[in-house]
DNA sequence: TGAGATCGCCAC
DNA sequence: AAACGTGGCGATCTCA
């Protein structure tokens, strides 16, 4: 059973002058593609309508709720305490199907009935609006939602759903595509739930950490004391007055004036110069240490300083806004506050509430495991059987007399194979890896060859890479000069590295989606009485999740995380001999995890 | 003054 | 000269 939620009538923008009355919404009950019922309610009473529909159903968990965009429709329902098992996000599914429809290999035939935008609301918009309060109305009442003209009606959305389901049925791998679209939709709900819950963040601890590193909070426009001291010392050492270490050109010029021949001002270049040897190594090291310390503090101050706290932490929670499938490969993006790059230095401010714990789970070496499963490389899968896959590869390499004989080498060799490196230590090890795992290497190299030709690839569940742009086509074809030819070659290879990585990174994202979905289901069904746990997912970064809940639930949570990881592996790859072990810990501070 | 490019750092 | 995938983001610089 599908229940489609949408406005009963076209939006005010389409109909003319805005109707001052409450806009009616409609729930369409759809069974086997046929509409079998409809219920209307004012927008403000939508949560009540949804709940009564669920209560009337003999199997509420079997209802798939259908809406245009989870990020806009779900928040008020969630705020009213409604957390459905399943949904279908028409805009997220449309994005995947539209991409696939241009790629004949997928067998997807699809044309949208209504164009839907999967872009989540701006985080700024969310901040301006008060958080959704179930008693006070919802995001629907916000100016942003109201201003959108021509909001598709429930009937149009039902027609769109039918078109999407037809596209899936006729596709080459309907089961996989269904899993992808259902998973993406469920990801949409999880993203909203994590945004609403937020990551527990202690302002006092963060401020203490800032004061410790930077000194007291400076007036606006002024550098923190510790940074100013360092800047003065650097200017004195270089004997270049007024050098601004925040300005790359200024710093580079000052370094050159002082006789330091670095090519860039990057950390790596500076460190290399300091360790070059020759005369006065100690002086070099001292200068570089000051520069690096300045850079570290500058980063902390600008990326996660007081301003960041003011902007992003409300009532003890950091509320990043996630864009499900916002990255071409299907990974999630996040907007606002740099959520996907919470640096190690500030993780100490992430603390569980009193009596609660953070359970942090990190999937180990997901991408090489995905590679093993997709390529069917039994040797590589075997290497991942006992926990640490890099160790397993190194052990296998040692027994075979290969150069890939220790963990660090196994790691850079595998990463190099998946990223397409050709130079350096990593590139040099790839041929050795090919001897150990020919099937896996053939798999990634075949994806690379397709990309180099300008072709497209697909993930395991059927997310497709975009066709290269017209500009790419033109530049790759331009061999009029030696320079153009070299640029063409570079672009060709670059696109090959992209498609090579796309299949793995994208399938890893699918695994993570299935993992989180399974975690969510198990949280809802957990507890001694099966009535569900209070623990919730609060944070996600590619292959790591953070949950927050009562300490007494932590043991069960750790178990269900591991079960969910195994379930995700089975969902994608059936009984293929590939495992997805986790590193899991329940801690009070995020800094203690791992 | 403001959009866009560039640099550099952070995360996976 | 370590550079090989996906990103976000802030400061600075460039140019209209």
Tab-separated table of N, CA, C and O in Angstrom, chain A residues 328-427:
chain	number	residue	atom	x	y	z
A	328	UNK	N	27.982	13.172	-6.520
A	328	UNK	CA	27.688	12.369	-7.733
A	328	UNK	C	27.668	10.887	-7.481
A	328	UNK	O	26.857	10.157	-8.049
A	329	UNK	N	28.567	10.412	-6.630
A	329	UNK	CA	28.675	8.979	-6.411
A	329	UNK	C	27.541	8.433	-5.553
A	329	UNK	O	27.412	7.225	-5.397
A	330	UNK	N	26.754	9.316	-4.954
A	330	UNK	CA	25.681	8.860	-4.073
A	330	UNK	C	26.008	9.073	-2.611
A	330	UNK	O	25.147	8.899	-1.744
A	331	UNK	N	27.271	9.416	-2.345
A	331	UNK	CA	27.572	9.796	-0.971
A	331	UNK	C	26.704	10.967	-0.557
A	331	UNK	O	26.205	11.707	-1.399
A	332	UNK	N	26.584	11.145	0.749
A	332	UNK	CA	25.859	12.303	1.241
A	332	UNK	C	26.800	13.502	1.299
A	332	UNK	O	27.994	13.359	1.568
A	333	UNK	N	26.219	14.666	1.064
A	333	UNK	CA	26.935	15.900	1.347
A	333	UNK	C	26.289	16.516	2.579
A	333	UNK	O	25.216	16.083	3.004
A	334	UNK	N	26.949	17.485	3.158
A	334	UNK	CA	26.341	18.215	4.266
A	334	UNK	C	26.638	19.677	4.064
A	334	UNK	O	27.701	20.043	3.554
A	335	UNK	N	25.670	20.496	4.413
A	335	UNK	CA	25.862	21.927	4.245
A	335	UNK	C	25.765	22.605	5.589
A	335	UNK	O	24.862	22.327	6.366
A	336	UNK	N	26.695	23.473	5.835
A	336	UNK	CA	26.651	24.235	7.071
A	336	UNK	C	27.479	23.600	8.153
A	336	UNK	O	27.272	22.458	8.551
A	337	UNK	N	28.442	24.353	8.624
A	337	UNK	CA	29.214	23.897	9.756
A	337	UNK	C	30.252	22.827	9.446
A	337	UNK	O	30.885	22.306	10.343
A	338	UNK	N	30.441	22.531	8.169
A	338	UNK	CA	31.465	21.544	7.814
A	338	UNK	C	31.271	20.209	8.499
A	338	UNK	O	32.198	19.615	9.048
A	339	UNK	N	30.050	19.708	8.446
A	339	UNK	CA	29.702	18.532	9.242
A	339	UNK	C	30.502	17.284	8.876
A	339	UNK	O	30.746	16.429	9.721
A	340	UNK	N	30.900	17.168	7.622
A	340	UNK	CA	31.609	15.961	7.213
A	340	UNK	C	33.094	16.032	7.572
A	340	UNK	O	33.851	15.127	7.262
A	341	UNK	N	33.500	17.134	8.183
A	341	UNK	CA	34.931	17.260	8.523
A	341	UNK	C	35.090	17.761	9.940
A	341	UNK	O	35.859	18.684	10.189
A	342	UNK	N	34.345	17.178	10.879
A	342	UNK	CA	34.545	17.554	12.275
A	342	UNK	C	35.967	17.126	12.666
A	342	UNK	O	36.264	15.939	12.730
A	343	UNK	N	36.875	18.067	12.880
A	343	UNK	CA	38.267	17.693	13.082
A	343	UNK	C	38.492	17.019	14.435
A	343	UNK	O	37.739	17.250	15.390
A	344	UNK	N	39.513	16.193	14.472
A	344	UNK	CA	39.829	15.461	15.694
A	344	UNK	C	39.995	16.414	16.880
A	344	UNK	O	39.625	16.082	18.012
A	345	UNK	N	40.518	17.618	16.606
A	345	UNK	CA	40.849	18.542	17.699
A	345	UNK	C	39.641	19.003	18.509
A	345	UNK	O	39.792	19.416	19.644
A	346	UNK	N	38.443	18.989	17.913
A	346	UNK	CA	37.286	19.480	18.671
A	346	UNK	C	36.327	18.361	19.087
A	346	UNK	O	35.280	18.627	19.670
A	347	UNK	N	36.699	17.113	18.813
A	347	UNK	CA	35.772	16.020	19.115
A	347	UNK	C	35.541	15.852	20.614
A	347	UNK	O	34.566	15.229	21.027
A	348	UNK	N	36.447	16.411	21.412
A	348	UNK	CA	36.263	16.350	22.857
A	348	UNK	C	35.040	17.108	23.342
A	348	UNK	O	34.547	16.881	24.444
A	349	UNK	N	34.527	18.016	22.506
A	349	UNK	CA	33.335	18.783	22.892
A	349	UNK	C	32.053	17.998	22.619
A	349	UNK	O	30.974	18.403	23.037
A	350	UNK	N	32.180	16.897	21.902
A	350	UNK	CA	31.014	16.063	21.605
A	350	UNK	C	30.834	15.076	22.748
A	350	UNK	O	31.634	14.146	22.906
A	351	UNK	N	29.845	15.312	23.600
A	351	UNK	CA	29.657	14.510	24.811
A	351	UNK	C	28.234	14.014	24.918
A	351	UNK	O	27.285	14.760	24.630
A	352	UNK	N	28.126	12.793	25.396
A	352	UNK	CA	26.791	12.246	25.665
A	352	UNK	C	26.147	13.015	26.807
A	352	UNK	O	26.830	13.554	27.688
A	353	UNK	N	24.810	13.062	26.806
A	353	UNK	CA	24.079	13.637	27.934
A	353	UNK	C	24.330	12.774	29.174
A	353	UNK	O	24.690	11.607	29.056
A	354	UNK	N	24.100	13.328	30.369
A	354	UNK	CA	24.300	12.544	31.594
A	354	UNK	C	23.471	11.262	31.578
A	354	UNK	O	22.284	11.291	31.246
A	355	UNK	N	24.126	10.162	31.894
A	355	UNK	CA	23.423	8.875	31.911
A	355	UNK	C	23.268	8.247	30.543
A	355	UNK	O	22.769	7.140	30.403
A	356	UNK	N	23.692	8.954	29.520
A	356	UNK	CA	23.613	8.434	28.154
A	356	UNK	C	25.020	8.175	27.622
A	356	UNK	O	26.009	8.599	28.221
A	357	UNK	N	25.078	7.478	26.494
A	357	UNK	CA	26.373	7.214	25.866
A	357	UNK	C	26.282	7.466	24.361
A	357	UNK	O	25.209	7.353	23.763
A	358	UNK	N	27.433	7.815	23.815
A	358	UNK	CA	27.564	7.850	22.359
A	358	UNK	C	28.096	6.488	21.940
A	358	UNK	O	29.091	6.018	22.480
A	359	UNK	N	27.429	5.858	20.993
A	359	UNK	CA	27.990	4.632	20.432
A	359	UNK	C	28.451	4.962	19.015
A	359	UNK	O	27.663	5.407	18.178
A	360	UNK	N	29.748	4.796	18.820
A	360	UNK	CA	30.380	5.172	17.556
A	360	UNK	C	30.758	3.898	16.810
A	360	UNK	O	31.457	3.050	17.359
A	361	UNK	N	30.286	3.778	15.579
A	361	UNK	CA	30.598	2.579	14.789
A	361	UNK	C	31.200	2.988	13.466
A	361	UNK	O	30.652	3.829	12.753
A	362	UNK	N	32.309	2.377	13.178
A	362	UNK	CA	33.077	2.712	11.986
A	362	UNK	C	33.268	1.411	11.197
A	362	UNK	O	33.744	0.430	11.739
A	363	UNK	N	32.858	1.406	9.950
A	363	UNK	CA	33.028	0.204	9.138
A	363	UNK	C	34.466	0.145	8.625
A	363	UNK	O	34.970	1.120	8.077
A	364	UNK	N	35.099	-1.000	8.832
A	364	UNK	CA	36.523	-1.109	8.509
A	364	UNK	C	36.749	-1.402	7.031
A	364	UNK	O	36.178	-2.334	6.487
A	365	UNK	N	37.564	-0.605	6.410
A	365	UNK	CA	37.992	-0.819	5.008
A	365	UNK	C	36.831	-1.176	4.088
A	365	UNK	O	36.867	-2.160	3.357
A	366	UNK	N	35.795	-0.353	4.121
A	366	UNK	CA	34.608	-0.674	3.321
A	366	UNK	C	34.933	-0.768	1.831
A	366	UNK	O	34.486	-1.695	1.154
A	367	UNK	N	35.696	0.181	1.326
A	367	UNK	CA	35.855	0.237	-0.129
A	367	UNK	C	36.592	-0.981	-0.693
A	367	UNK	O	36.135	-1.564	-1.671
A	368	UNK	N	37.703	-1.403	-0.103
A	368	UNK	CA	38.302	-2.626	-0.650
A	368	UNK	C	37.408	-3.866	-0.495
A	368	UNK	O	37.436	-4.765	-1.343
A	369	UNK	N	36.582	-3.881	0.522
A	369	UNK	CA	35.652	-5.013	0.673
A	369	UNK	C	34.596	-4.976	-0.422
A	369	UNK	O	34.201	-6.006	-0.976
A	370	UNK	N	34.141	-3.752	-0.721
A	370	UNK	CA	33.181	-3.590	-1.816
A	370	UNK	C	33.818	-4.049	-3.128
A	370	UNK	O	33.194	-4.735	-3.941
A	371	UNK	N	35.081	-3.678	-3.306
A	371	UNK	CA	35.790	-4.096	-4.519
A	371	UNK	C	35.844	-5.626	-4.605
A	371	UNK	O	35.599	-6.208	-5.664
A	372	UNK	N	36.151	-6.264	-3.490
A	372	UNK	CA	36.220	-7.731	-3.481
A	372	UNK	C	34.880	-8.334	-3.883
A	372	UNK	O	34.801	-9.270	-4.682
A	373	UNK	N	33.807	-7.772	-3.322
A	373	UNK	CA	32.480	-8.330	-3.589
A	373	UNK	C	32.063	-8.084	-5.040
A	373	UNK	O	31.567	-8.992	-5.712
A	374	UNK	N	32.264	-6.870	-5.533
A	374	UNK	CA	31.811	-6.545	-6.889
A	374	UNK	C	32.586	-7.319	-7.944
A	374	UNK	O	32.032	-7.719	-8.968
A	375	UNK	N	33.869	-7.485	-7.713
A	375	UNK	CA	34.707	-8.132	-8.719
A	375	UNK	C	34.665	-9.643	-8.586
A	375	UNK	O	35.129	-10.346	-9.470
A	376	UNK	N	34.114	-10.125	-7.471
A	376	UNK	CA	34.106	-11.565	-7.233
A	376	UNK	C	35.506	-12.117	-7.034
A	376	UNK	O	35.758	-13.300	-7.288
A	377	UNK	N	36.425	-11.286	-6.589
A	377	UNK	CA	37.798	-11.741	-6.364
A	377	UNK	C	37.876	-12.503	-5.050
A	377	UNK	O	37.873	-11.913	-3.966
A	378	UNK	N	37.942	-13.815	-5.159
A	378	UNK	CA	37.854	-14.651	-3.955
A	378	UNK	C	39.068	-14.469	-3.054
A	378	UNK	O	38.964	-14.515	-1.827
A	379	UNK	N	40.211	-14.255	-3.672
A	379	UNK	CA	41.427	-14.080	-2.866
A	379	UNK	C	41.332	-12.804	-2.037
A	379	UNK	O	41.675	-12.777	-0.849
A	380	UNK	N	40.822	-11.753	-2.651
A	380	UNK	CA	40.702	-10.486	-1.935
A	380	UNK	C	39.648	-10.605	-0.832
A	380	UNK	O	39.827	-10.090	0.277
A	381	UNK	N	38.552	-11.282	-1.143
A	381	UNK	CA	37.522	-11.493	-0.125
A	381	UNK	C	38.108	-12.288	1.049
A	381	UNK	O	37.877	-11.970	2.217
A	382	UNK	N	38.893	-13.294	0.701
A	382	UNK	CA	39.517	-14.125	1.739
A	382	UNK	C	40.435	-13.283	2.627
A	382	UNK	O	40.483	-13.461	3.841
A	383	UNK	N	41.129	-12.341	2.021
A	383	UNK	CA	42.054	-11.493	2.780
A	383	UNK	C	41.316	-10.656	3.821
A	383	UNK	O	41.909	-10.183	4.779
A	384	UNK	N	40.024	-10.452	3.599
A	384	UNK	CA	39.262	-9.658	4.542
A	384	UNK	C	38.516	-10.474	5.573
A	384	UNK	O	37.737	-9.931	6.357
A	385	UNK	N	38.749	-11.770	5.587
A	385	UNK	CA	37.979	-12.621	6.478
A	385	UNK	C	38.242	-12.382	7.955
A	385	UNK	O	37.346	-12.434	8.777
A	386	UNK	N	39.487	-12.134	8.306
A	386	UNK	CA	39.818	-12.034	9.731
A	386	UNK	C	40.054	-10.590	10.143
A	386	UNK	O	41.154	-10.200	10.508
A	387	UNK	N	39.013	-9.784	10.084
A	387	UNK	CA	39.143	-8.426	10.585
A	387	UNK	C	39.866	-7.498	9.643
A	387	UNK	O	39.334	-7.145	8.611
A	388	UNK	N	41.063	-7.131	9.995
A	388	UNK	CA	41.795	-6.101	9.261
A	388	UNK	C	42.180	-6.578	7.861
A	388	UNK	O	43.026	-7.446	7.685
A	389	UNK	N	41.575	-5.963	6.867
A	389	UNK	CA	41.777	-6.409	5.498
A	389	UNK	C	43.188	-6.105	4.993
A	389	UNK	O	43.768	-6.874	4.222
A	390	UNK	N	43.735	-4.980	5.410
A	390	UNK	CA	45.087	-4.640	4.955
A	390	UNK	C	46.097	-5.652	5.487
A	390	UNK	O	47.009	-6.064	4.773
A	391	UNK	N	45.892	-6.070	6.744
A	391	UNK	CA	46.766	-7.112	7.295
A	391	UNK	C	46.613	-8.411	6.513
A	391	UNK	O	47.597	-9.099	6.224
A	392	UNK	N	45.352	-8.719	6.187
A	392	UNK	CA	45.087	-9.950	5.440
A	392	UNK	C	45.769	-9.940	4.083
A	392	UNK	O	46.357	-10.943	3.648
A	393	UNK	N	45.721	-8.792	3.420
A	393	UNK	CA	46.367	-8.668	2.112
A	393	UNK	C	47.883	-8.806	2.264
A	393	UNK	O	48.548	-9.501	1.485
A	394	UNK	N	48.428	-8.156	3.294
A	394	UNK	CA	49.874	-8.202	3.508
A	394	UNK	C	50.329	-9.634	3.785
A	394	UNK	O	51.362	-10.084	3.263
A	395	UNK	N	49.530	-10.347	4.558
A	395	UNK	CA	49.886	-11.731	4.891
A	395	UNK	C	49.896	-12.597	3.636
A	395	UNK	O	50.817	-13.380	3.398
A	396	UNK	N	48.861	-12.412	2.826
A	396	UNK	CA	48.788	-13.157	1.574
A	396	UNK	C	49.968	-12.808	0.680
A	396	UNK	O	50.575	-13.678	0.043
A	397	UNK	N	50.298	-11.524	0.641
A	397	UNK	CA	51.410	-11.062	-0.177
A	397	UNK	C	52.727	-11.666	0.295
A	397	UNK	O	53.549	-12.103	-0.516
A	398	UNK	N	52.900	-11.699	1.605
A	398	UNK	CA	54.140	-12.250	2.165
A	398	UNK	C	54.292	-13.711	1.764
A	398	UNK	O	55.350	-14.156	1.323
A	399	UNK	N	53.203	-14.447	1.900
A	399	UNK	CA	53.269	-15.887	1.559
A	399	UNK	C	53.575	-16.097	0.086
A	399	UNK	O	54.196	-17.077	-0.301
A	400	UNK	N	53.121	-15.129	-0.755
A	400	UNK	CA	53.345	-15.267	-2.201
A	400	UNK	C	54.676	-14.640	-2.624
A	400	UNK	O	54.982	-14.577	-3.811
A	401	UNK	N	55.427	-14.130	-1.650
A	401	UNK	CA	56.701	-13.495	-1.991
A	401	UNK	C	56.537	-12.169	-2.716
A	401	UNK	O	57.395	-11.750	-3.485
A	402	UNK	N	55.406	-11.514	-2.485
A	402	UNK	CA	55.131	-10.250	-3.175
A	402	UNK	C	55.732	-9.069	-2.429
A	402	UNK	O	56.061	-9.154	-1.240
A	403	UNK	N	55.860	-7.944	-3.151
A	403	UNK	CA	56.339	-6.712	-2.510
A	403	UNK	C	55.267	-6.130	-1.586
A	403	UNK	O	55.564	-5.316	-0.717
A	404	UNK	N	54.037	-6.549	-1.794
A	404	UNK	CA	52.947	-6.079	-0.940
A	404	UNK	C	52.946	-6.954	0.321
A	404	UNK	O	52.117	-7.837	0.476
A	405	UNK	N	53.906	-6.678	1.205
A	405	UNK	CA	54.166	-7.649	2.259
A	405	UNK	C	53.959	-7.109	3.663
A	405	UNK	O	54.136	-7.826	4.634
A	406	UNK	N	53.612	-5.846	3.786
A	406	UNK	CA	53.261	-5.356	5.112
A	406	UNK	C	52.042	-4.469	5.031
A	406	UNK	O	51.679	-3.983	3.965
A	407	UNK	N	51.435	-4.237	6.191
A	407	UNK	CA	50.139	-3.571	6.232
A	407	UNK	C	50.169	-2.212	5.534
A	407	UNK	O	49.285	-1.890	4.739
A	408	UNK	N	51.173	-1.399	5.833
A	408	UNK	CA	51.185	-0.044	5.277
A	408	UNK	C	51.261	-0.088	3.750
A	408	UNK	O	50.635	0.719	3.059
A	409	UNK	N	52.025	-1.064	3.247
A	409	UNK	CA	52.139	-1.173	1.791
A	409	UNK	C	50.840	-1.695	1.185
A	409	UNK	O	50.424	-1.260	0.107
A	410	UNK	N	50.221	-2.635	1.868
A	410	UNK	CA	48.950	-3.167	1.369
A	410	UNK	C	47.925	-2.056	1.274
A	410	UNK	O	47.155	-1.957	0.317
A	411	UNK	N	47.942	-1.188	2.278
A	411	UNK	CA	46.969	-0.104	2.299
A	411	UNK	C	47.172	0.864	1.136
A	411	UNK	O	46.228	1.163	0.404
A	412	UNK	N	48.396	1.340	0.958
A	412	UNK	CA	48.578	2.319	-0.119
A	412	UNK	C	48.415	1.665	-1.494
A	412	UNK	O	47.979	2.310	-2.434
A	413	UNK	N	48.738	0.381	-1.580
A	413	UNK	CA	48.562	-0.299	-2.865
A	413	UNK	C	47.075	-0.412	-3.207
A	413	UNK	O	46.653	-0.137	-4.338
A	414	UNK	N	46.265	-0.807	-2.214
A	414	UNK	CA	44.824	-0.948	-2.465
A	414	UNK	C	44.183	0.399	-2.768
A	414	UNK	O	43.387	0.522	-3.698
A	415	UNK	N	44.543	1.412	-1.983
A	415	UNK	CA	43.988	2.743	-2.246
A	415	UNK	C	44.417	3.221	-3.623
A	415	UNK	O	43.623	3.790	-4.376
A	416	UNK	N	45.682	2.969	-3.959
A	416	UNK	CA	46.185	3.377	-5.265
A	416	UNK	C	45.417	2.705	-6.389
A	416	UNK	O	45.100	3.336	-7.403
A	417	UNK	N	45.090	1.435	-6.207
A	417	UNK	CA	44.355	0.717	-7.248
A	417	UNK	C	42.958	1.292	-7.409
A	417	UNK	O	42.430	1.403	-8.511
A	418	UNK	N	42.345	1.693	-6.300
A	418	UNK	CA	40.970	2.199	-6.371
A	418	UNK	C	40.911	3.649	-6.834
A	418	UNK	O	39.905	4.080	-7.381
A	419	UNK	N	41.980	4.405	-6.573
A	419	UNK	CA	42.007	5.810	-6.987
A	419	UNK	C	42.667	6.006	-8.349
A	419	UNK	O	42.565	7.073	-8.945
A	420	UNK	N	43.415	4.994	-8.781
A	420	UNK	CA	44.067	5.108	-10.072
A	420	UNK	C	45.411	5.786	-10.046
A	420	UNK	O	45.773	6.487	-10.988
A	421	UNK	N	46.176	5.572	-8.982
A	421	UNK	CA	47.476	6.230	-8.948
A	421	UNK	C	48.473	5.485	-9.829
A	421	UNK	O	48.420	4.265	-9.971
A	422	UNK	N	49.359	6.250	-10.430
A	422	UNK	CA	50.318	5.657	-11.351
A	422	UNK	C	51.749	5.969	-10.947
A	422	UNK	O	52.683	5.389	-11.476
A	423	UNK	N	51.905	6.899	-10.028
A	423	UNK	CA	53.268	7.311	-9.669
A	423	UNK	C	53.509	7.065	-8.181
A	423	UNK	O	52.604	6.678	-7.449
A	424	UNK	N	54.701	7.328	-7.763
A	424	UNK	CA	55.039	7.220	-6.343
A	424	UNK	C	54.989	5.782	-5.848
A	424	UNK	O	54.840	4.832	-6.613
A	425	UNK	N	55.107	5.636	-4.534
A	425	UNK	CA	55.106	4.312	-3.906
A	425	UNK	C	53.850	3.545	-4.270
A	425	UNK	O	53.877	2.356	-4.574
A	426	UNK	N	52.743	4.288	-4.211
A	426	UNK	CA	51.459	3.656	-4.431
A	426	UNK	C	51.369	3.079	-5.844
A	426	UNK	O	51.030	1.911	-6.043
A	427	UNK	N	51.673	3.908	-6.829
A	427	UNK	CA	51.620	3.459	-8.208
A	427	UNK	C	52.550	2.282	-8.466
A	427	UNK	O	52.224	1.361	-9.216
